[in-house]
Coordinates of C-alpha atoms in Angstrom, one line a residue:
X1 CA 0.0 0.0 0.0
X2 CA 1.5 3.3 -1.1
X3 CA 1.9 6.0 1.5
X4 CA 1.9 9.7 0.7
X5 CA 4.7 10.8 3.0
X6 CA 4.5 14.5 1.9
X7 CA 0.9 14.6 2.9
X8 CA 1.6 13.1 6.3
X9 CA 4.4 15.6 6.9
X10 CA 2.2 18.6 5.9
X11 CA -0.6 17.6 8.3
X12 CA -0.3 19.4 11.6
X13 CA -3.2 18.9 14.0
X14 CA -4.6 22.3 15.1
X15 CA -5.0 22.9 18.8
X16 CA -8.7 23.4 19.6
X17 CA -9.4 26.8 20.9
X18 CA -11.0 26.7 24.3
X19 CA -14.3 28.7 24.7
X20 CA -14.3 31.7 27.0
X21 CA -17.0 32.1 29.6
X22 CA -18.8 34.6 27.4
X23 CA -18.6 32.1 24.4
X24 CA -20.2 29.4 26.6
X25 CA -22.9 31.8 27.6
X26 CA -23.7 32.7 24.0
X27 CA -24.6 29.1 23.4
X28 CA -27.7 29.8 25.5
X29 CA -29.1 32.2 22.8
X30 CA -32.4 31.0 21.3
X31 CA -34.4 32.4 18.5
X32 CA -36.6 35.3 19.7
X33 CA -34.8 35.6 23.0
X34 CA -33.3 38.9 22.0
X35 CA -34.9 41.4 19.7
X36 CA -33.6 44.8 18.6
X37 CA -35.3 47.9 17.3
X38 CA -33.4 51.1 16.3
X39 CA -35.0 54.2 17.8
X40 CA -32.3 56.6 16.6
X41 CA -29.5 55.7 14.1
X42 CA -26.0 56.3 15.1
X43 CA -23.1 57.8 13.1
X44 CA -20.3 56.2 11.2
X45 CA -19.8 52.6 10.3
X46 CA -17.7 51.2 13.2
X47 CA -19.2 49.3 16.2
X48 CA -17.6 48.3 19.5
X49 CA -15.5 45.1 19.8
X50 CA -13.6 43.3 22.6
X51 CA -11.2 45.6 24.4
X52 CA -13.3 48.7 23.7
X53 CA -15.0 50.6 26.6
X54 CA -18.7 51.3 25.9
X55 CA -20.3 54.2 27.6
X56 CA -24.0 54.1 27.6
X57 CA -27.3 55.1 29.3
X58 CA -29.7 52.3 30.1
X59 CA -33.4 52.4 31.0
X60 CA -35.2 49.2 31.9
X61 CA -39.0 49.0 31.4
X62 CA -41.7 46.4 31.6
X63 CA -43.6 45.6 28.4
X64 CA -46.4 48.0 29.5
X65 CA -43.9 50.9 29.9
X66 CA -43.2 51.0 33.7
X67 CA -39.7 52.1 34.5
X68 CA -37.9 49.4 36.6
X69 CA -34.5 51.2 36.8
X70 CA -32.4 53.7 34.9
X71 CA -29.1 55.5 34.8
X72 CA -30.8 58.7 33.7
X73 CA -31.6 61.3 36.4
X74 CA -35.1 62.0 34.9
X75 CA -36.1 58.4 35.7
X76 CA -34.6 58.4 39.2
X77 CA -31.1 57.4 38.3
X78 CA -27.8 59.1 39.3
X79 CA -27.2 60.5 35.8
X80 CA -23.9 58.7 35.4
X81 CA -23.7 56.5 32.3
X82 CA -22.5 52.9 32.6
X83 CA -19.0 52.0 31.5
X84 CA -18.2 48.4 30.4
X85 CA -15.1 47.1 28.8
X86 CA -16.3 44.5 26.3
X87 CA -14.8 41.1 26.9
X88 CA -13.7 42.0 30.4
X89 CA -16.7 43.5 32.3
X90 CA -19.4 41.4 33.7
X91 CA -22.6 42.0 31.6
X92 CA -26.0 40.5 31.1
X93 CA -26.2 38.3 28.0
X94 CA -28.5 40.6 26.1
X95 CA -26.1 43.6 26.4
X96 CA -23.1 41.3 25.6
X97 CA -24.8 40.5 22.3
X98 CA -26.6 43.8 21.6
X99 CA -24.1 46.6 22.3
X100 CA -21.5 45.3 19.7
X101 CA -24.2 45.8 17.0
X102 CA -24.6 49.5 17.8
X103 CA -23.0 52.7 16.4
X104 CA -21.9 55.7 18.4
X105 CA -24.9 57.9 19.2
X106 CA -27.4 55.2 18.4
X107 CA -30.5 54.6 20.6
X108 CA -31.9 51.1 20.5
X109 CA -34.6 49.1 22.2
X110 CA -33.5 45.6 23.2
X111 CA -36.4 43.3 24.0
X112 CA -35.1 40.5 26.2
X113 CA -36.6 37.3 27.6
X114 CA -35.6 36.4 31.2
X115 CA -32.7 34.2 30.0
X116 CA -31.2 37.2 28.3
X117 CA -31.0 39.4 31.4
X118 CA -30.9 38.8 35.1
X119 CA -33.1 35.7 34.8
X120 CA -30.2 33.8 33.1
X121 CA -29.2 30.7 35.0
X122 CA -25.8 31.5 36.7
X123 CA -26.0 35.2 35.7
X124 CA -22.7 36.9 36.7
X125 CA -24.6 40.0 37.9
X126 CA -27.1 40.2 40.8
X127 CA -30.1 42.4 41.3
X128 CA -32.5 43.2 44.2
X129 CA -35.3 40.8 45.0
X130 CA -37.8 43.4 43.8
X131 CA -36.4 43.3 40.2
X132 CA -38.7 41.3 37.9
X133 CA -36.0 39.0 36.5
X134 CA -38.5 36.4 35.5
X135 CA -40.3 38.8 33.2
X136 CA -39.7 39.9 29.6
X137 CA -38.3 43.4 29.6
X138 CA -37.3 46.3 27.4
X139 CA -33.8 47.7 27.7
X140 CA -33.5 51.2 26.1
X141 CA -29.8 51.7 25.3
X142 CA -28.1 55.0 24.2
X143 CA -24.5 54.3 23.1
X144 CA -22.8 57.6 24.0
X145 CA -19.3 56.6 23.1
X146 CA -16.9 53.7 22.7
X147 CA -13.1 53.6 22.3
X148 CA -10.1 51.5 22.9
X149 CA -8.8 51.8 26.5
X150 CA -6.0 50.6 28.7
X151 CA -7.2 48.7 31.8
X152 CA -5.3 50.0 34.8
X153 CA -6.8 48.1 37.7
X154 CA -7.9 44.5 37.6
X155 CA -11.4 45.4 38.8
X156 CA -11.8 47.8 35.8
X157 CA -12.4 50.7 38.2
X158 CA -9.5 52.6 36.7
X159 CA -9.1 52.7 32.9
X160 CA -7.3 55.1 30.5
X161 CA -8.4 56.4 27.1
X162 CA -5.4 57.8 25.2
X163 CA -6.2 61.0 23.2
X164 CA -2.7 61.9 22.0
X165 CA 0.3 59.5 22.3
X166 CA 3.4 60.7 24.2
X167 CA 7.1 60.6 23.6
X168 CA 9.6 58.0 24.8
X169 CA 8.8 55.0 27.0
X170 CA 9.6 56.3 30.5
X171 CA 6.7 56.9 32.9
X172 CA 6.6 58.6 36.3
X173 CA 6.9 56.6 39.4
X174 CA 7.6 57.1 43.1
X175 CA 9.2 59.5 44.0
X176 CA 9.2 61.4 40.7
X177 CA 8.1 65.1 40.6
X178 CA 5.3 65.6 38.1
X179 CA 3.7 68.5 36.2
X180 CA 0.3 68.1 34.5
X181 CA -2.5 70.1 33.0
X182 CA -5.6 68.6 34.4
X183 CA -9.4 69.0 34.6
X184 CA -12.0 66.7 36.1
X185 CA -15.7 66.1 35.8
X186 CA -18.0 63.8 37.7
X187 CA -19.6 60.9 35.8
X188 CA -22.7 63.1 35.2
X189 CA -20.6 65.9 33.6
X190 CA -20.2 68.4 36.5
X191 CA -16.8 70.2 36.4
X192 CA -15.1 69.9 39.8
X193 CA -11.6 71.2 39.1
X194 CA -9.5 72.7 36.4
X195 CA -5.7 73.4 36.1
X196 CA -5.6 74.3 32.5
X197 CA -4.2 77.8 32.7
X198 CA -1.3 79.6 34.5
X199 CA 1.0 77.0 36.0
X200 CA 0.5 73.2 35.6
X201 CA -0.4 71.3 38.7
X202 CA 2.7 70.0 40.5
X203 CA 2.8 66.9 42.7
X204 CA 5.2 64.3 44.0
X205 CA 4.5 60.7 43.0
X206 CA 3.8 58.4 45.9
X207 CA 2.9 61.0 48.5
X208 CA -1.0 60.8 48.2
X209 CA -1.2 64.3 46.8
X210 CA -3.7 63.1 44.1
X211 CA -6.3 60.4 44.3
X212 CA -5.0 56.8 44.1
X213 CA -6.7 55.9 40.8
X214 CA -5.5 59.1 39.1
X215 CA -1.9 58.4 40.2
X216 CA -2.2 54.8 38.9
X217 CA -3.3 56.2 35.5
X218 CA -0.6 58.9 35.3
X219 CA 1.9 56.2 36.2
X220 CA 1.2 54.6 32.7
X221 CA 1.7 57.9 30.7
X222 CA 4.7 59.1 28.9
X223 CA 5.9 62.7 28.5
X224 CA 3.5 64.8 26.4
X225 CA 0.7 62.2 26.4
X226 CA -2.9 63.3 26.7
X227 CA -5.5 61.0 28.1
X228 CA -8.8 60.6 30.0
X229 CA -8.5 58.6 33.1
X230 CA -11.8 57.1 34.4
X231 CA -11.7 56.5 38.2
X232 CA -14.5 54.8 40.2
X233 CA -15.3 55.8 43.8
X234 CA -13.2 53.0 45.4
X235 CA -10.0 54.7 44.0
X236 CA -11.1 58.3 44.8
X237 CA -9.0 58.7 47.9
X238 CA -9.0 62.1 49.6
X239 CA -6.1 64.3 48.5
X240 CA -5.1 68.0 48.2
X241 CA -6.2 67.9 44.6
X242 CA -9.7 66.5 45.3
X243 CA -10.4 67.1 49.0
X244 CA -14.1 66.2 48.9
X245 CA -15.0 62.8 47.4
X246 CA -18.0 61.8 49.5
X247 CA -21.1 61.1 47.3
X248 CA -19.1 61.1 44.0
X249 CA -19.5 57.8 42.2
X250 CA -17.0 58.4 39.4
X251 CA -14.6 61.1 38.1
X252 CA -13.2 61.5 34.6
X253 CA -9.8 63.2 34.7
X254 CA -8.5 64.8 31.5
X255 CA -4.8 64.9 31.8
X256 CA -1.8 66.1 29.8
X257 CA 1.6 65.0 31.2
X258 CA 3.7 68.1 30.7
X259 CA 6.9 67.1 32.4
X260 CA 8.3 65.0 35.1
X261 CA 11.6 65.1 37.0
X262 CA 13.2 61.8 37.5
X263 CA 13.8 61.3 41.2
X264 CA 15.5 58.0 42.2
X265 CA 15.8 56.5 45.6
X266 CA 19.0 54.7 44.7
X267 CA 19.3 52.6 47.9
X268 CA 15.6 52.2 48.4
X269 CA 15.7 53.6 52.0
X270 CA 15.5 57.3 51.2
X271 CA 19.1 58.1 52.1
X272 CA 20.7 58.4 48.6
X273 CA 18.4 60.5 46.3
X274 CA 19.1 61.6 42.8
X275 CA 17.0 64.4 41.2
X276 CA 17.4 65.1 37.5
X277 CA 17.6 68.9 36.9
X278 CA 18.2 68.9 33.2
X279 CA 17.4 66.2 30.8
X280 CA 20.2 64.5 29.0
X281 CA 20.6 63.0 25.5
X282 CA 19.2 59.6 24.6
X283 CA 16.9 57.2 26.3
X284 CA 17.1 56.0 29.9
X285 CA 18.6 53.5 30.8
X286 CA 19.9 52.3 27.4
X287 CA 22.2 55.3 26.9
X288 CA 23.6 55.5 30.4
X289 CA 27.2 54.6 31.1
X290 CA 28.1 50.9 31.4
X291 CA 30.6 49.4 33.9
X292 CA 34.2 50.3 33.0
X293 CA 33.2 53.4 31.0
X294 CA 35.5 56.4 30.9
X295 CA 33.5 59.3 32.4
X296 CA 33.9 63.0 32.1
X297 CA 32.0 65.0 34.7
X298 CA 31.9 68.4 36.3
X299 CA 30.7 68.4 39.9
X300 CA 30.3 70.7 42.9
X301 CA 30.3 69.2 46.4
X302 CA 28.4 70.9 49.2
X303 CA 27.9 70.2 52.9
X304 CA 24.2 69.8 53.8
X305 CA 24.3 72.6 56.4
X306 CA 22.6 75.9 56.7
X307 CA 25.2 77.6 54.5
X308 CA 25.4 74.8 51.9
X309 CA 29.2 75.2 52.2
X310 CA 31.0 74.3 48.9
X311 CA 34.1 72.2 49.6
X312 CA 35.0 71.4 46.0
X313 CA 34.1 72.5 42.5
X314 CA 35.8 71.2 39.4
X315 CA 35.2 74.4 37.5
X316 CA 37.0 76.4 40.2
X317 CA 39.4 73.9 42.0
X318 CA 40.4 71.9 38.9
X319 CA 41.3 74.8 36.6
X320 CA 38.0 74.5 34.9
X321 CA 38.8 71.0 33.7
X322 CA 36.3 68.2 34.2
X323 CA 37.1 65.1 36.3
X324 CA 37.9 62.0 34.2
X325 CA 37.8 58.6 35.7
X326 CA 36.9 55.0 34.9
X327 CA 33.8 53.6 36.6
X328 CA 34.1 50.4 38.6
X329 CA 37.5 51.2 40.2
X330 CA 36.5 53.0 43.4
X331 CA 38.1 56.3 42.3
X332 CA 35.3 58.4 43.6
X333 CA 32.9 58.0 46.5
X334 CA 30.5 55.1 46.0
X335 CA 27.3 57.2 46.1
X336 CA 28.7 59.6 43.5
X337 CA 29.5 56.9 41.1
X338 CA 26.2 55.0 41.6
X339 CA 24.3 58.2 40.6
X340 CA 26.5 59.1 37.7
X341 CA 25.9 55.6 36.3
X342 CA 22.2 56.5 36.2
X343 CA 22.7 59.7 34.1
X344 CA 22.5 60.5 30.4
X345 CA 25.1 62.5 28.6
X346 CA 24.4 66.2 29.1
X347 CA 22.2 65.6 32.1
X348 CA 22.5 67.7 35.3
X349 CA 21.4 66.1 38.6
X350 CA 21.4 66.9 42.3
X351 CA 22.4 64.1 44.6
X352 CA 22.0 64.0 48.4
X353 CA 24.2 61.4 50.0
X354 CA 24.6 59.8 53.4
X355 CA 28.1 59.7 55.1
X356 CA 28.7 56.0 54.5
X357 CA 28.3 56.4 50.7
X358 CA 30.2 59.8 50.6
X359 CA 33.4 60.3 52.5
X360 CA 33.3 58.1 55.6
X361 CA 34.7 55.2 53.5
X362 CA 36.7 57.3 51.1
X363 CA 39.6 59.7 51.5
X364 CA 37.9 62.7 53.0
X365 CA 38.7 66.3 51.9
X366 CA 40.2 68.4 54.7
X367 CA 37.2 70.7 54.8
X368 CA 34.6 67.9 55.1
X369 CA 33.9 66.8 58.7
X370 CA 33.5 63.2 59.6
X371 CA 29.9 61.9 59.3
X372 CA 28.9 64.8 57.0
X373 CA 25.9 64.5 54.7
X374 CA 26.8 65.7 51.2
X375 CA 25.0 67.2 48.2
X376 CA 26.6 67.0 44.8
X377 CA 25.6 68.9 41.7
X378 CA 26.7 66.7 38.8
X379 CA 26.9 67.3 35.1
X380 CA 27.8 64.3 33.0
X381 CA 29.5 65.7 29.9
X382 CA 30.1 62.5 28.1
X383 CA 31.6 59.0 28.4
X384 CA 33.4 56.4 26.3
X385 CA 32.2 52.9 26.3
X386 CA 34.5 50.0 27.2
X387 CA 36.3 48.5 24.2
X388 CA 34.2 46.0 22.3
X389 CA 36.0 42.7 21.7
X390 CA 34.0 41.9 18.6
X391 CA 36.3 41.4 15.7
X392 CA 39.5 41.2 17.8
X393 CA 41.8 38.2 17.3
X394 CA 42.9 36.0 20.2
X395 CA 46.1 37.9 20.9
X396 CA 44.3 41.2 21.0
X397 CA 41.7 39.8 23.3
X398 CA 44.3 38.5 25.7
X399 CA 46.1 41.9 25.7
X400 CA 42.8 43.4 26.8
X401 CA 42.4 40.7 29.4
X402 CA 45.8 41.6 30.9
X403 CA 44.9 45.3 31.2
X404 CA 41.6 44.5 33.0
X405 CA 43.3 41.9 35.2
X406 CA 46.0 44.3 36.1
X407 CA 43.4 46.8 37.2
X408 CA 41.7 44.1 39.3
X409 CA 45.1 43.3 40.9
X410 CA 45.6 46.9 41.8
X411 CA 42.2 47.2 43.3
X412 CA 42.8 44.0 45.3
X413 CA 46.0 45.4 46.7
X414 CA 44.1 48.6 47.7
X415 CA 41.6 46.3 49.5
X416 CA 38.8 47.2 47.2
X417 CA 37.8 43.6 46.9
X418 CA 34.3 44.1 45.5
X419 CA 35.6 46.3 42.7
X420 CA 38.4 43.8 42.0
X421 CA 36.0 40.9 41.8
X422 CA 33.8 42.8 39.3
X423 CA 36.8 43.2 37.0
X424 CA 37.7 39.5 37.1
X425 CA 34.0 38.5 36.6
X426 CA 33.7 40.8 33.6
X427 CA 36.5 39.0 31.8
X428 CA 35.1 35.6 32.7
X429 CA 31.7 36.7 31.2
X430 CA 33.5 37.8 28.0
X431 CA 35.4 34.5 27.9
X432 CA 32.1 32.8 27.1
X433 CA 32.4 34.2 23.6
X434 CA 36.2 33.5 23.1
X435 CA 37.1 30.5 20.9
X436 CA 40.9 29.5 20.9
X437 CA 42.0 28.3 17.5
X438 CA 44.8 25.9 18.4
X439 CA 46.3 23.9 21.4
X440 CA 48.6 26.7 22.4
X441 CA 45.8 29.3 22.5
X442 CA 43.6 26.7 24.3
X443 CA 46.2 26.2 27.0
X444 CA 46.7 30.0 27.5
X445 CA 43.0 30.5 27.6
X446 CA 42.4 27.7 30.2
X447 CA 45.3 28.9 32.4
X448 CA 44.0 32.5 32.4
X449 CA 40.5 31.4 33.1
X450 CA 41.7 29.3 36.1
X451 CA 43.7 32.2 37.4
X452 CA 40.7 34.6 37.1
X453 CA 38.4 32.1 39.0
X454 CA 41.0 31.8 41.8
X455 CA 41.3 35.6 41.9
X456 CA 37.5 35.8 42.3
X457 CA 37.8 33.1 45.1
X458 CA 40.4 35.3 46.8
X459 CA 38.1 38.3 46.7
X460 CA 35.2 36.3 48.2
X461 CA 37.5 35.0 50.9
X462 CA 38.6 38.6 51.8
X463 CA 34.9 39.6 51.8
X464 CA 34.1 36.9 54.3
X465 CA 32.0 34.9 51.8
X466 CA 33.6 31.5 52.3
X467 CA 31.0 29.4 50.5
X468 CA 31.2 31.5 47.3
X469 CA 35.0 31.3 47.5
X470 CA 34.7 27.5 47.6
X471 CA 32.3 27.6 44.6
X472 CA 34.8 29.6 42.6
X473 CA 37.6 27.2 43.5
X474 CA 35.4 24.3 42.4
X475 CA 35.1 25.8 38.9
X476 CA 38.9 25.2 38.6
X477 CA 38.9 21.8 40.3
X478 CA 36.0 20.5 38.2
X479 CA 38.3 20.7 35.1
X480 CA 41.6 19.9 36.9
X481 CA 41.1 18.1 40.3
X482 CA 44.9 18.2 40.9
X483 CA 45.2 22.0 40.6
X484 CA 47.5 22.8 43.6
X485 CA 46.6 26.5 43.9
X486 CA 42.9 25.8 43.8
X487 CA 43.3 23.1 46.5
X488 CA 45.2 25.5 48.7
X489 CA 42.7 28.3 48.3
X490 CA 39.7 26.0 48.8
X491 CA 41.4 24.6 51.9
X492 CA 41.8 28.1 53.2
X493 CA 38.2 28.8 52.5
X494 CA 37.1 25.6 54.3
X495 CA 39.3 26.5 57.3
X496 CA 37.8 30.0 57.4
X497 CA 34.3 28.4 57.3
X498 CA 35.1 26.0 60.1
X499 CA 35.0 22.9 57.9
X500 CA 38.3 21.6 59.3
X501 CA 38.1 18.0 57.9
X502 CA 37.5 19.3 54.4
X503 CA 40.4 21.7 54.7
X504 CA 42.7 18.9 56.0
X505 CA 41.7 16.8 53.0
X506 CA 42.6 19.6 50.5
X507 CA 46.0 20.3 52.2
X508 CA 46.9 16.6 52.2
X509 CA 45.9 16.2 48.6
X510 CA 48.3 19.0 47.7
X511 CA 51.2 16.9 49.0
X512 CA 50.1 13.8 47.1
X513 CA 49.8 15.6 43.7
X514 CA 52.8 17.9 44.0
X515 CA 55.7 17.2 46.3
X516 CA 57.0 20.7 45.8
X517 CA 53.9 22.1 47.6
X518 CA 54.7 20.2 50.7
X519 CA 56.2 23.1 52.7
X520 CA 53.2 25.3 52.0
X521 CA 50.8 22.4 52.7
X522 CA 52.4 21.6 56.0
X523 CA 52.4 25.2 57.1
X524 CA 48.7 25.3 56.3
X525 CA 48.1 22.1 58.2
X526 CA 49.9 23.5 61.2
X527 CA 47.7 26.6 61.1
X528 CA 44.7 24.4 60.8
X529 CA 45.7 22.5 63.9
X530 CA 46.1 25.8 65.8
X531 CA 42.6 26.8 64.7
X532 CA 41.2 23.6 65.9
X533 CA 42.9 23.9 69.3
X534 CA 41.7 27.5 69.6
X535 CA 38.1 26.5 68.9
X536 CA 38.4 23.6 71.4
X537 CA 39.9 25.9 74.0
X538 CA 37.0 28.3 73.6
X539 CA 34.5 25.5 73.7
X540 CA 35.9 24.3 77.0
X541 CA 35.7 27.8 78.4
X542 CA 32.2 28.3 77.3
X543 CA 30.9 24.9 78.6
X544 CA 33.0 25.0 81.7
X545 CA 30.9 23.9 84.7
X546 CA 27.8 23.2 82.5
X547 CA 27.7 19.6 83.5
X548 CA 28.9 20.1 87.1
X549 CA 25.6 21.4 88.3
X550 CA 22.9 19.3 90.0
X551 CA 19.6 18.7 88.2
X552 CA 17.5 21.9 88.3
X553 CA 20.5 24.3 88.6
X554 CA 21.4 26.6 85.8
X555 CA 25.0 27.0 84.7
X556 CA 26.2 30.4 83.8
X557 CA 27.4 30.2 80.3
X558 CA 29.1 32.9 78.3
X559 CA 26.6 34.2 75.7
X560 CA 27.1 33.7 72.0
X561 CA 27.4 37.4 71.4
X562 CA 30.1 37.8 74.0
X563 CA 32.0 34.8 72.8
X564 CA 31.7 36.0 69.2
X565 CA 33.1 39.3 70.2
X566 CA 36.1 37.5 71.9
X567 CA 36.7 35.4 68.8
X568 CA 36.5 38.5 66.6
X569 CA 39.1 40.3 68.7
X570 CA 41.5 37.4 69.2
X571 CA 41.1 35.7 65.8
X572 CA 41.0 38.6 63.3
X573 CA 44.0 38.3 60.9
X574 CA 45.2 40.2 58.0
X575 CA 45.7 37.2 55.7
X576 CA 49.2 35.9 55.0
X577 CA 50.2 35.1 51.4
X578 CA 51.5 31.6 50.5
X579 CA 54.2 30.9 47.9
X580 CA 53.4 28.1 45.5
X581 CA 56.1 28.9 43.1
X582 CA 53.9 31.2 41.0
X583 CA 54.5 34.8 39.9
X584 CA 54.0 37.8 42.0
X585 CA 50.5 38.5 40.7
X586 CA 49.3 35.0 41.8
X587 CA 51.0 35.3 45.2
X588 CA 49.2 38.6 45.8
X589 CA 45.9 36.6 45.8
X590 CA 47.0 33.5 47.8
X591 CA 45.6 34.9 51.1
X592 CA 43.6 33.6 54.0
X593 CA 40.8 35.9 55.1
X594 CA 39.6 34.4 58.3
X595 CA 36.7 36.7 58.8
X596 CA 35.1 36.8 62.2
X597 CA 32.4 34.1 62.6
X598 CA 30.0 33.2 65.3
X599 CA 31.0 30.6 67.9
X600 CA 28.3 28.1 66.8
X601 CA 29.3 28.3 63.1
X602 CA 32.8 27.4 64.1
X603 CA 31.7 24.7 66.6
X604 CA 29.2 22.5 64.8
X605 CA 31.3 21.3 61.8
X606 CA 33.5 19.5 64.3
X607 CA 31.0 19.3 67.2
X608 CA 31.2 15.6 67.6
X609 CA 34.9 15.6 68.0
X610 CA 34.8 18.5 70.4
X611 CA 32.3 16.9 72.7
X612 CA 34.3 13.7 72.6
X613 CA 37.4 15.7 73.6
X614 CA 35.4 17.2 76.5
X615 CA 34.3 13.8 77.7
X616 CA 30.6 14.5 77.3
X617 CA 29.9 12.5 74.2
X618 CA 27.1 10.5 75.8
X619 CA 25.8 13.1 78.2
X620 CA 22.2 14.1 78.1
X621 CA 21.3 17.8 78.8
X622 CA 18.2 17.9 81.1

């Protein structure tokens, strides 16, 4: 039997589209259940579709003309039209089918049997018990308007209709400073406020200076955009803009976003604040400086005192020349660099900075007192991007690697370990795209990558992050389990973490794989033994007398905090370098960073052995 293989390959079974809840409800439609009569034609040819907001008046009557309910004030309603977003709002089945057939301005009578309105089984809307939901009714609908809207709140109580598109993609957010032209009407058309002449209305985002729903809508706008923001009563919070909201069902805000000043809470705790004073060139954040960029800035530093004392100004104190520096090298205070990295070329910004991100951890100018809060006025003139490795050959790439690695080594010697680590990690990321072409290049590439990972491990160790240091060493040992330097550094990290058995294993393995490393390994083992004895001595001191008490008595034991402080004072070390026969650059990174650790974290990895040494292995604490 012949088989048409092409036909089989071409057949792709189509996934069956699942019906929405509205689609399932439409299956309840029966002939004669919904009838429509046009009382007044509308204008144009378009009709509403899913995603459009339909604004309409609705009057419900019995077949003999008695008004049951209405949105119109002349029939006892509030005068506020109904707003429904087709495909999202809960609607009776008759309106779900009828409104999409109407044109703007049209008035139509929809005659509905009970199953088409509130008498529908499992109707998503409820009415009062007095409503005749088991009767056939007339629904007079006037479609006032329909348009595409953006849904702001999930409950559809805040939606936005765009009149004119804005520029750019950035929208205001907390704590931006915002200027808008704005007017507002209630749902029945009564004007309640207008800021359309003189000065635009100014407010700070996130400080409840405008109703919550309005702020939510403005938070989706871009500069220059005009829109109408529809806000229902549950989002009409009291504010200086609309102080009286009681009795108002809905407000339509017509808004033009004139301008906003980017204000950034850089740390998220209100201490380091950047305010954009003059816009820069380009789009934020795509055109901001990257790590390792060469920056040119003018800046003026002031003390946050009553006089705003200026302590440095590049235009005065630097012969009018801007400051040039490479980012990511700790050459300026941390708060200053963090904010410059958020600027566009040509931008001017004011920065207020706390002492720990200004000069408390950076060489302090003579006229800046300790603990001073600082304000900088910064102008980012321009910057040069770091060199792109695309198109470089292997030798050119390795030359760039040496430059960056050299900078990292300098930062390490200056004890700027976080900055140094960032340099090494940058090269390791770029190495993912480097492909050596022969064995010689492959060997150089592998050796350099191993060295960089070990340098990262050294940085983590100095920063007290022992586990991350171990992970960095593992990246080397996974490819070369006999790498002596990696074994040594991982052993040091294990020792600093209190994992003495793992450290001993690494130091012993050094001797087995390379006899020339035996002096360094034995020195490390001696240091390890001293560490163990020190921990045991402190354990004896802490638990002294604990088991000498009679049942019911409480031994006085040194608290963990006090013991931790003792360990910190007695055990803090600078980190001595080892010598494994490498070059000076490698030896600079062979360091132990025994950061202060709590007593318990040192105790438990070897807890069983310690209790055995104390002779209390089988004791039970009552």
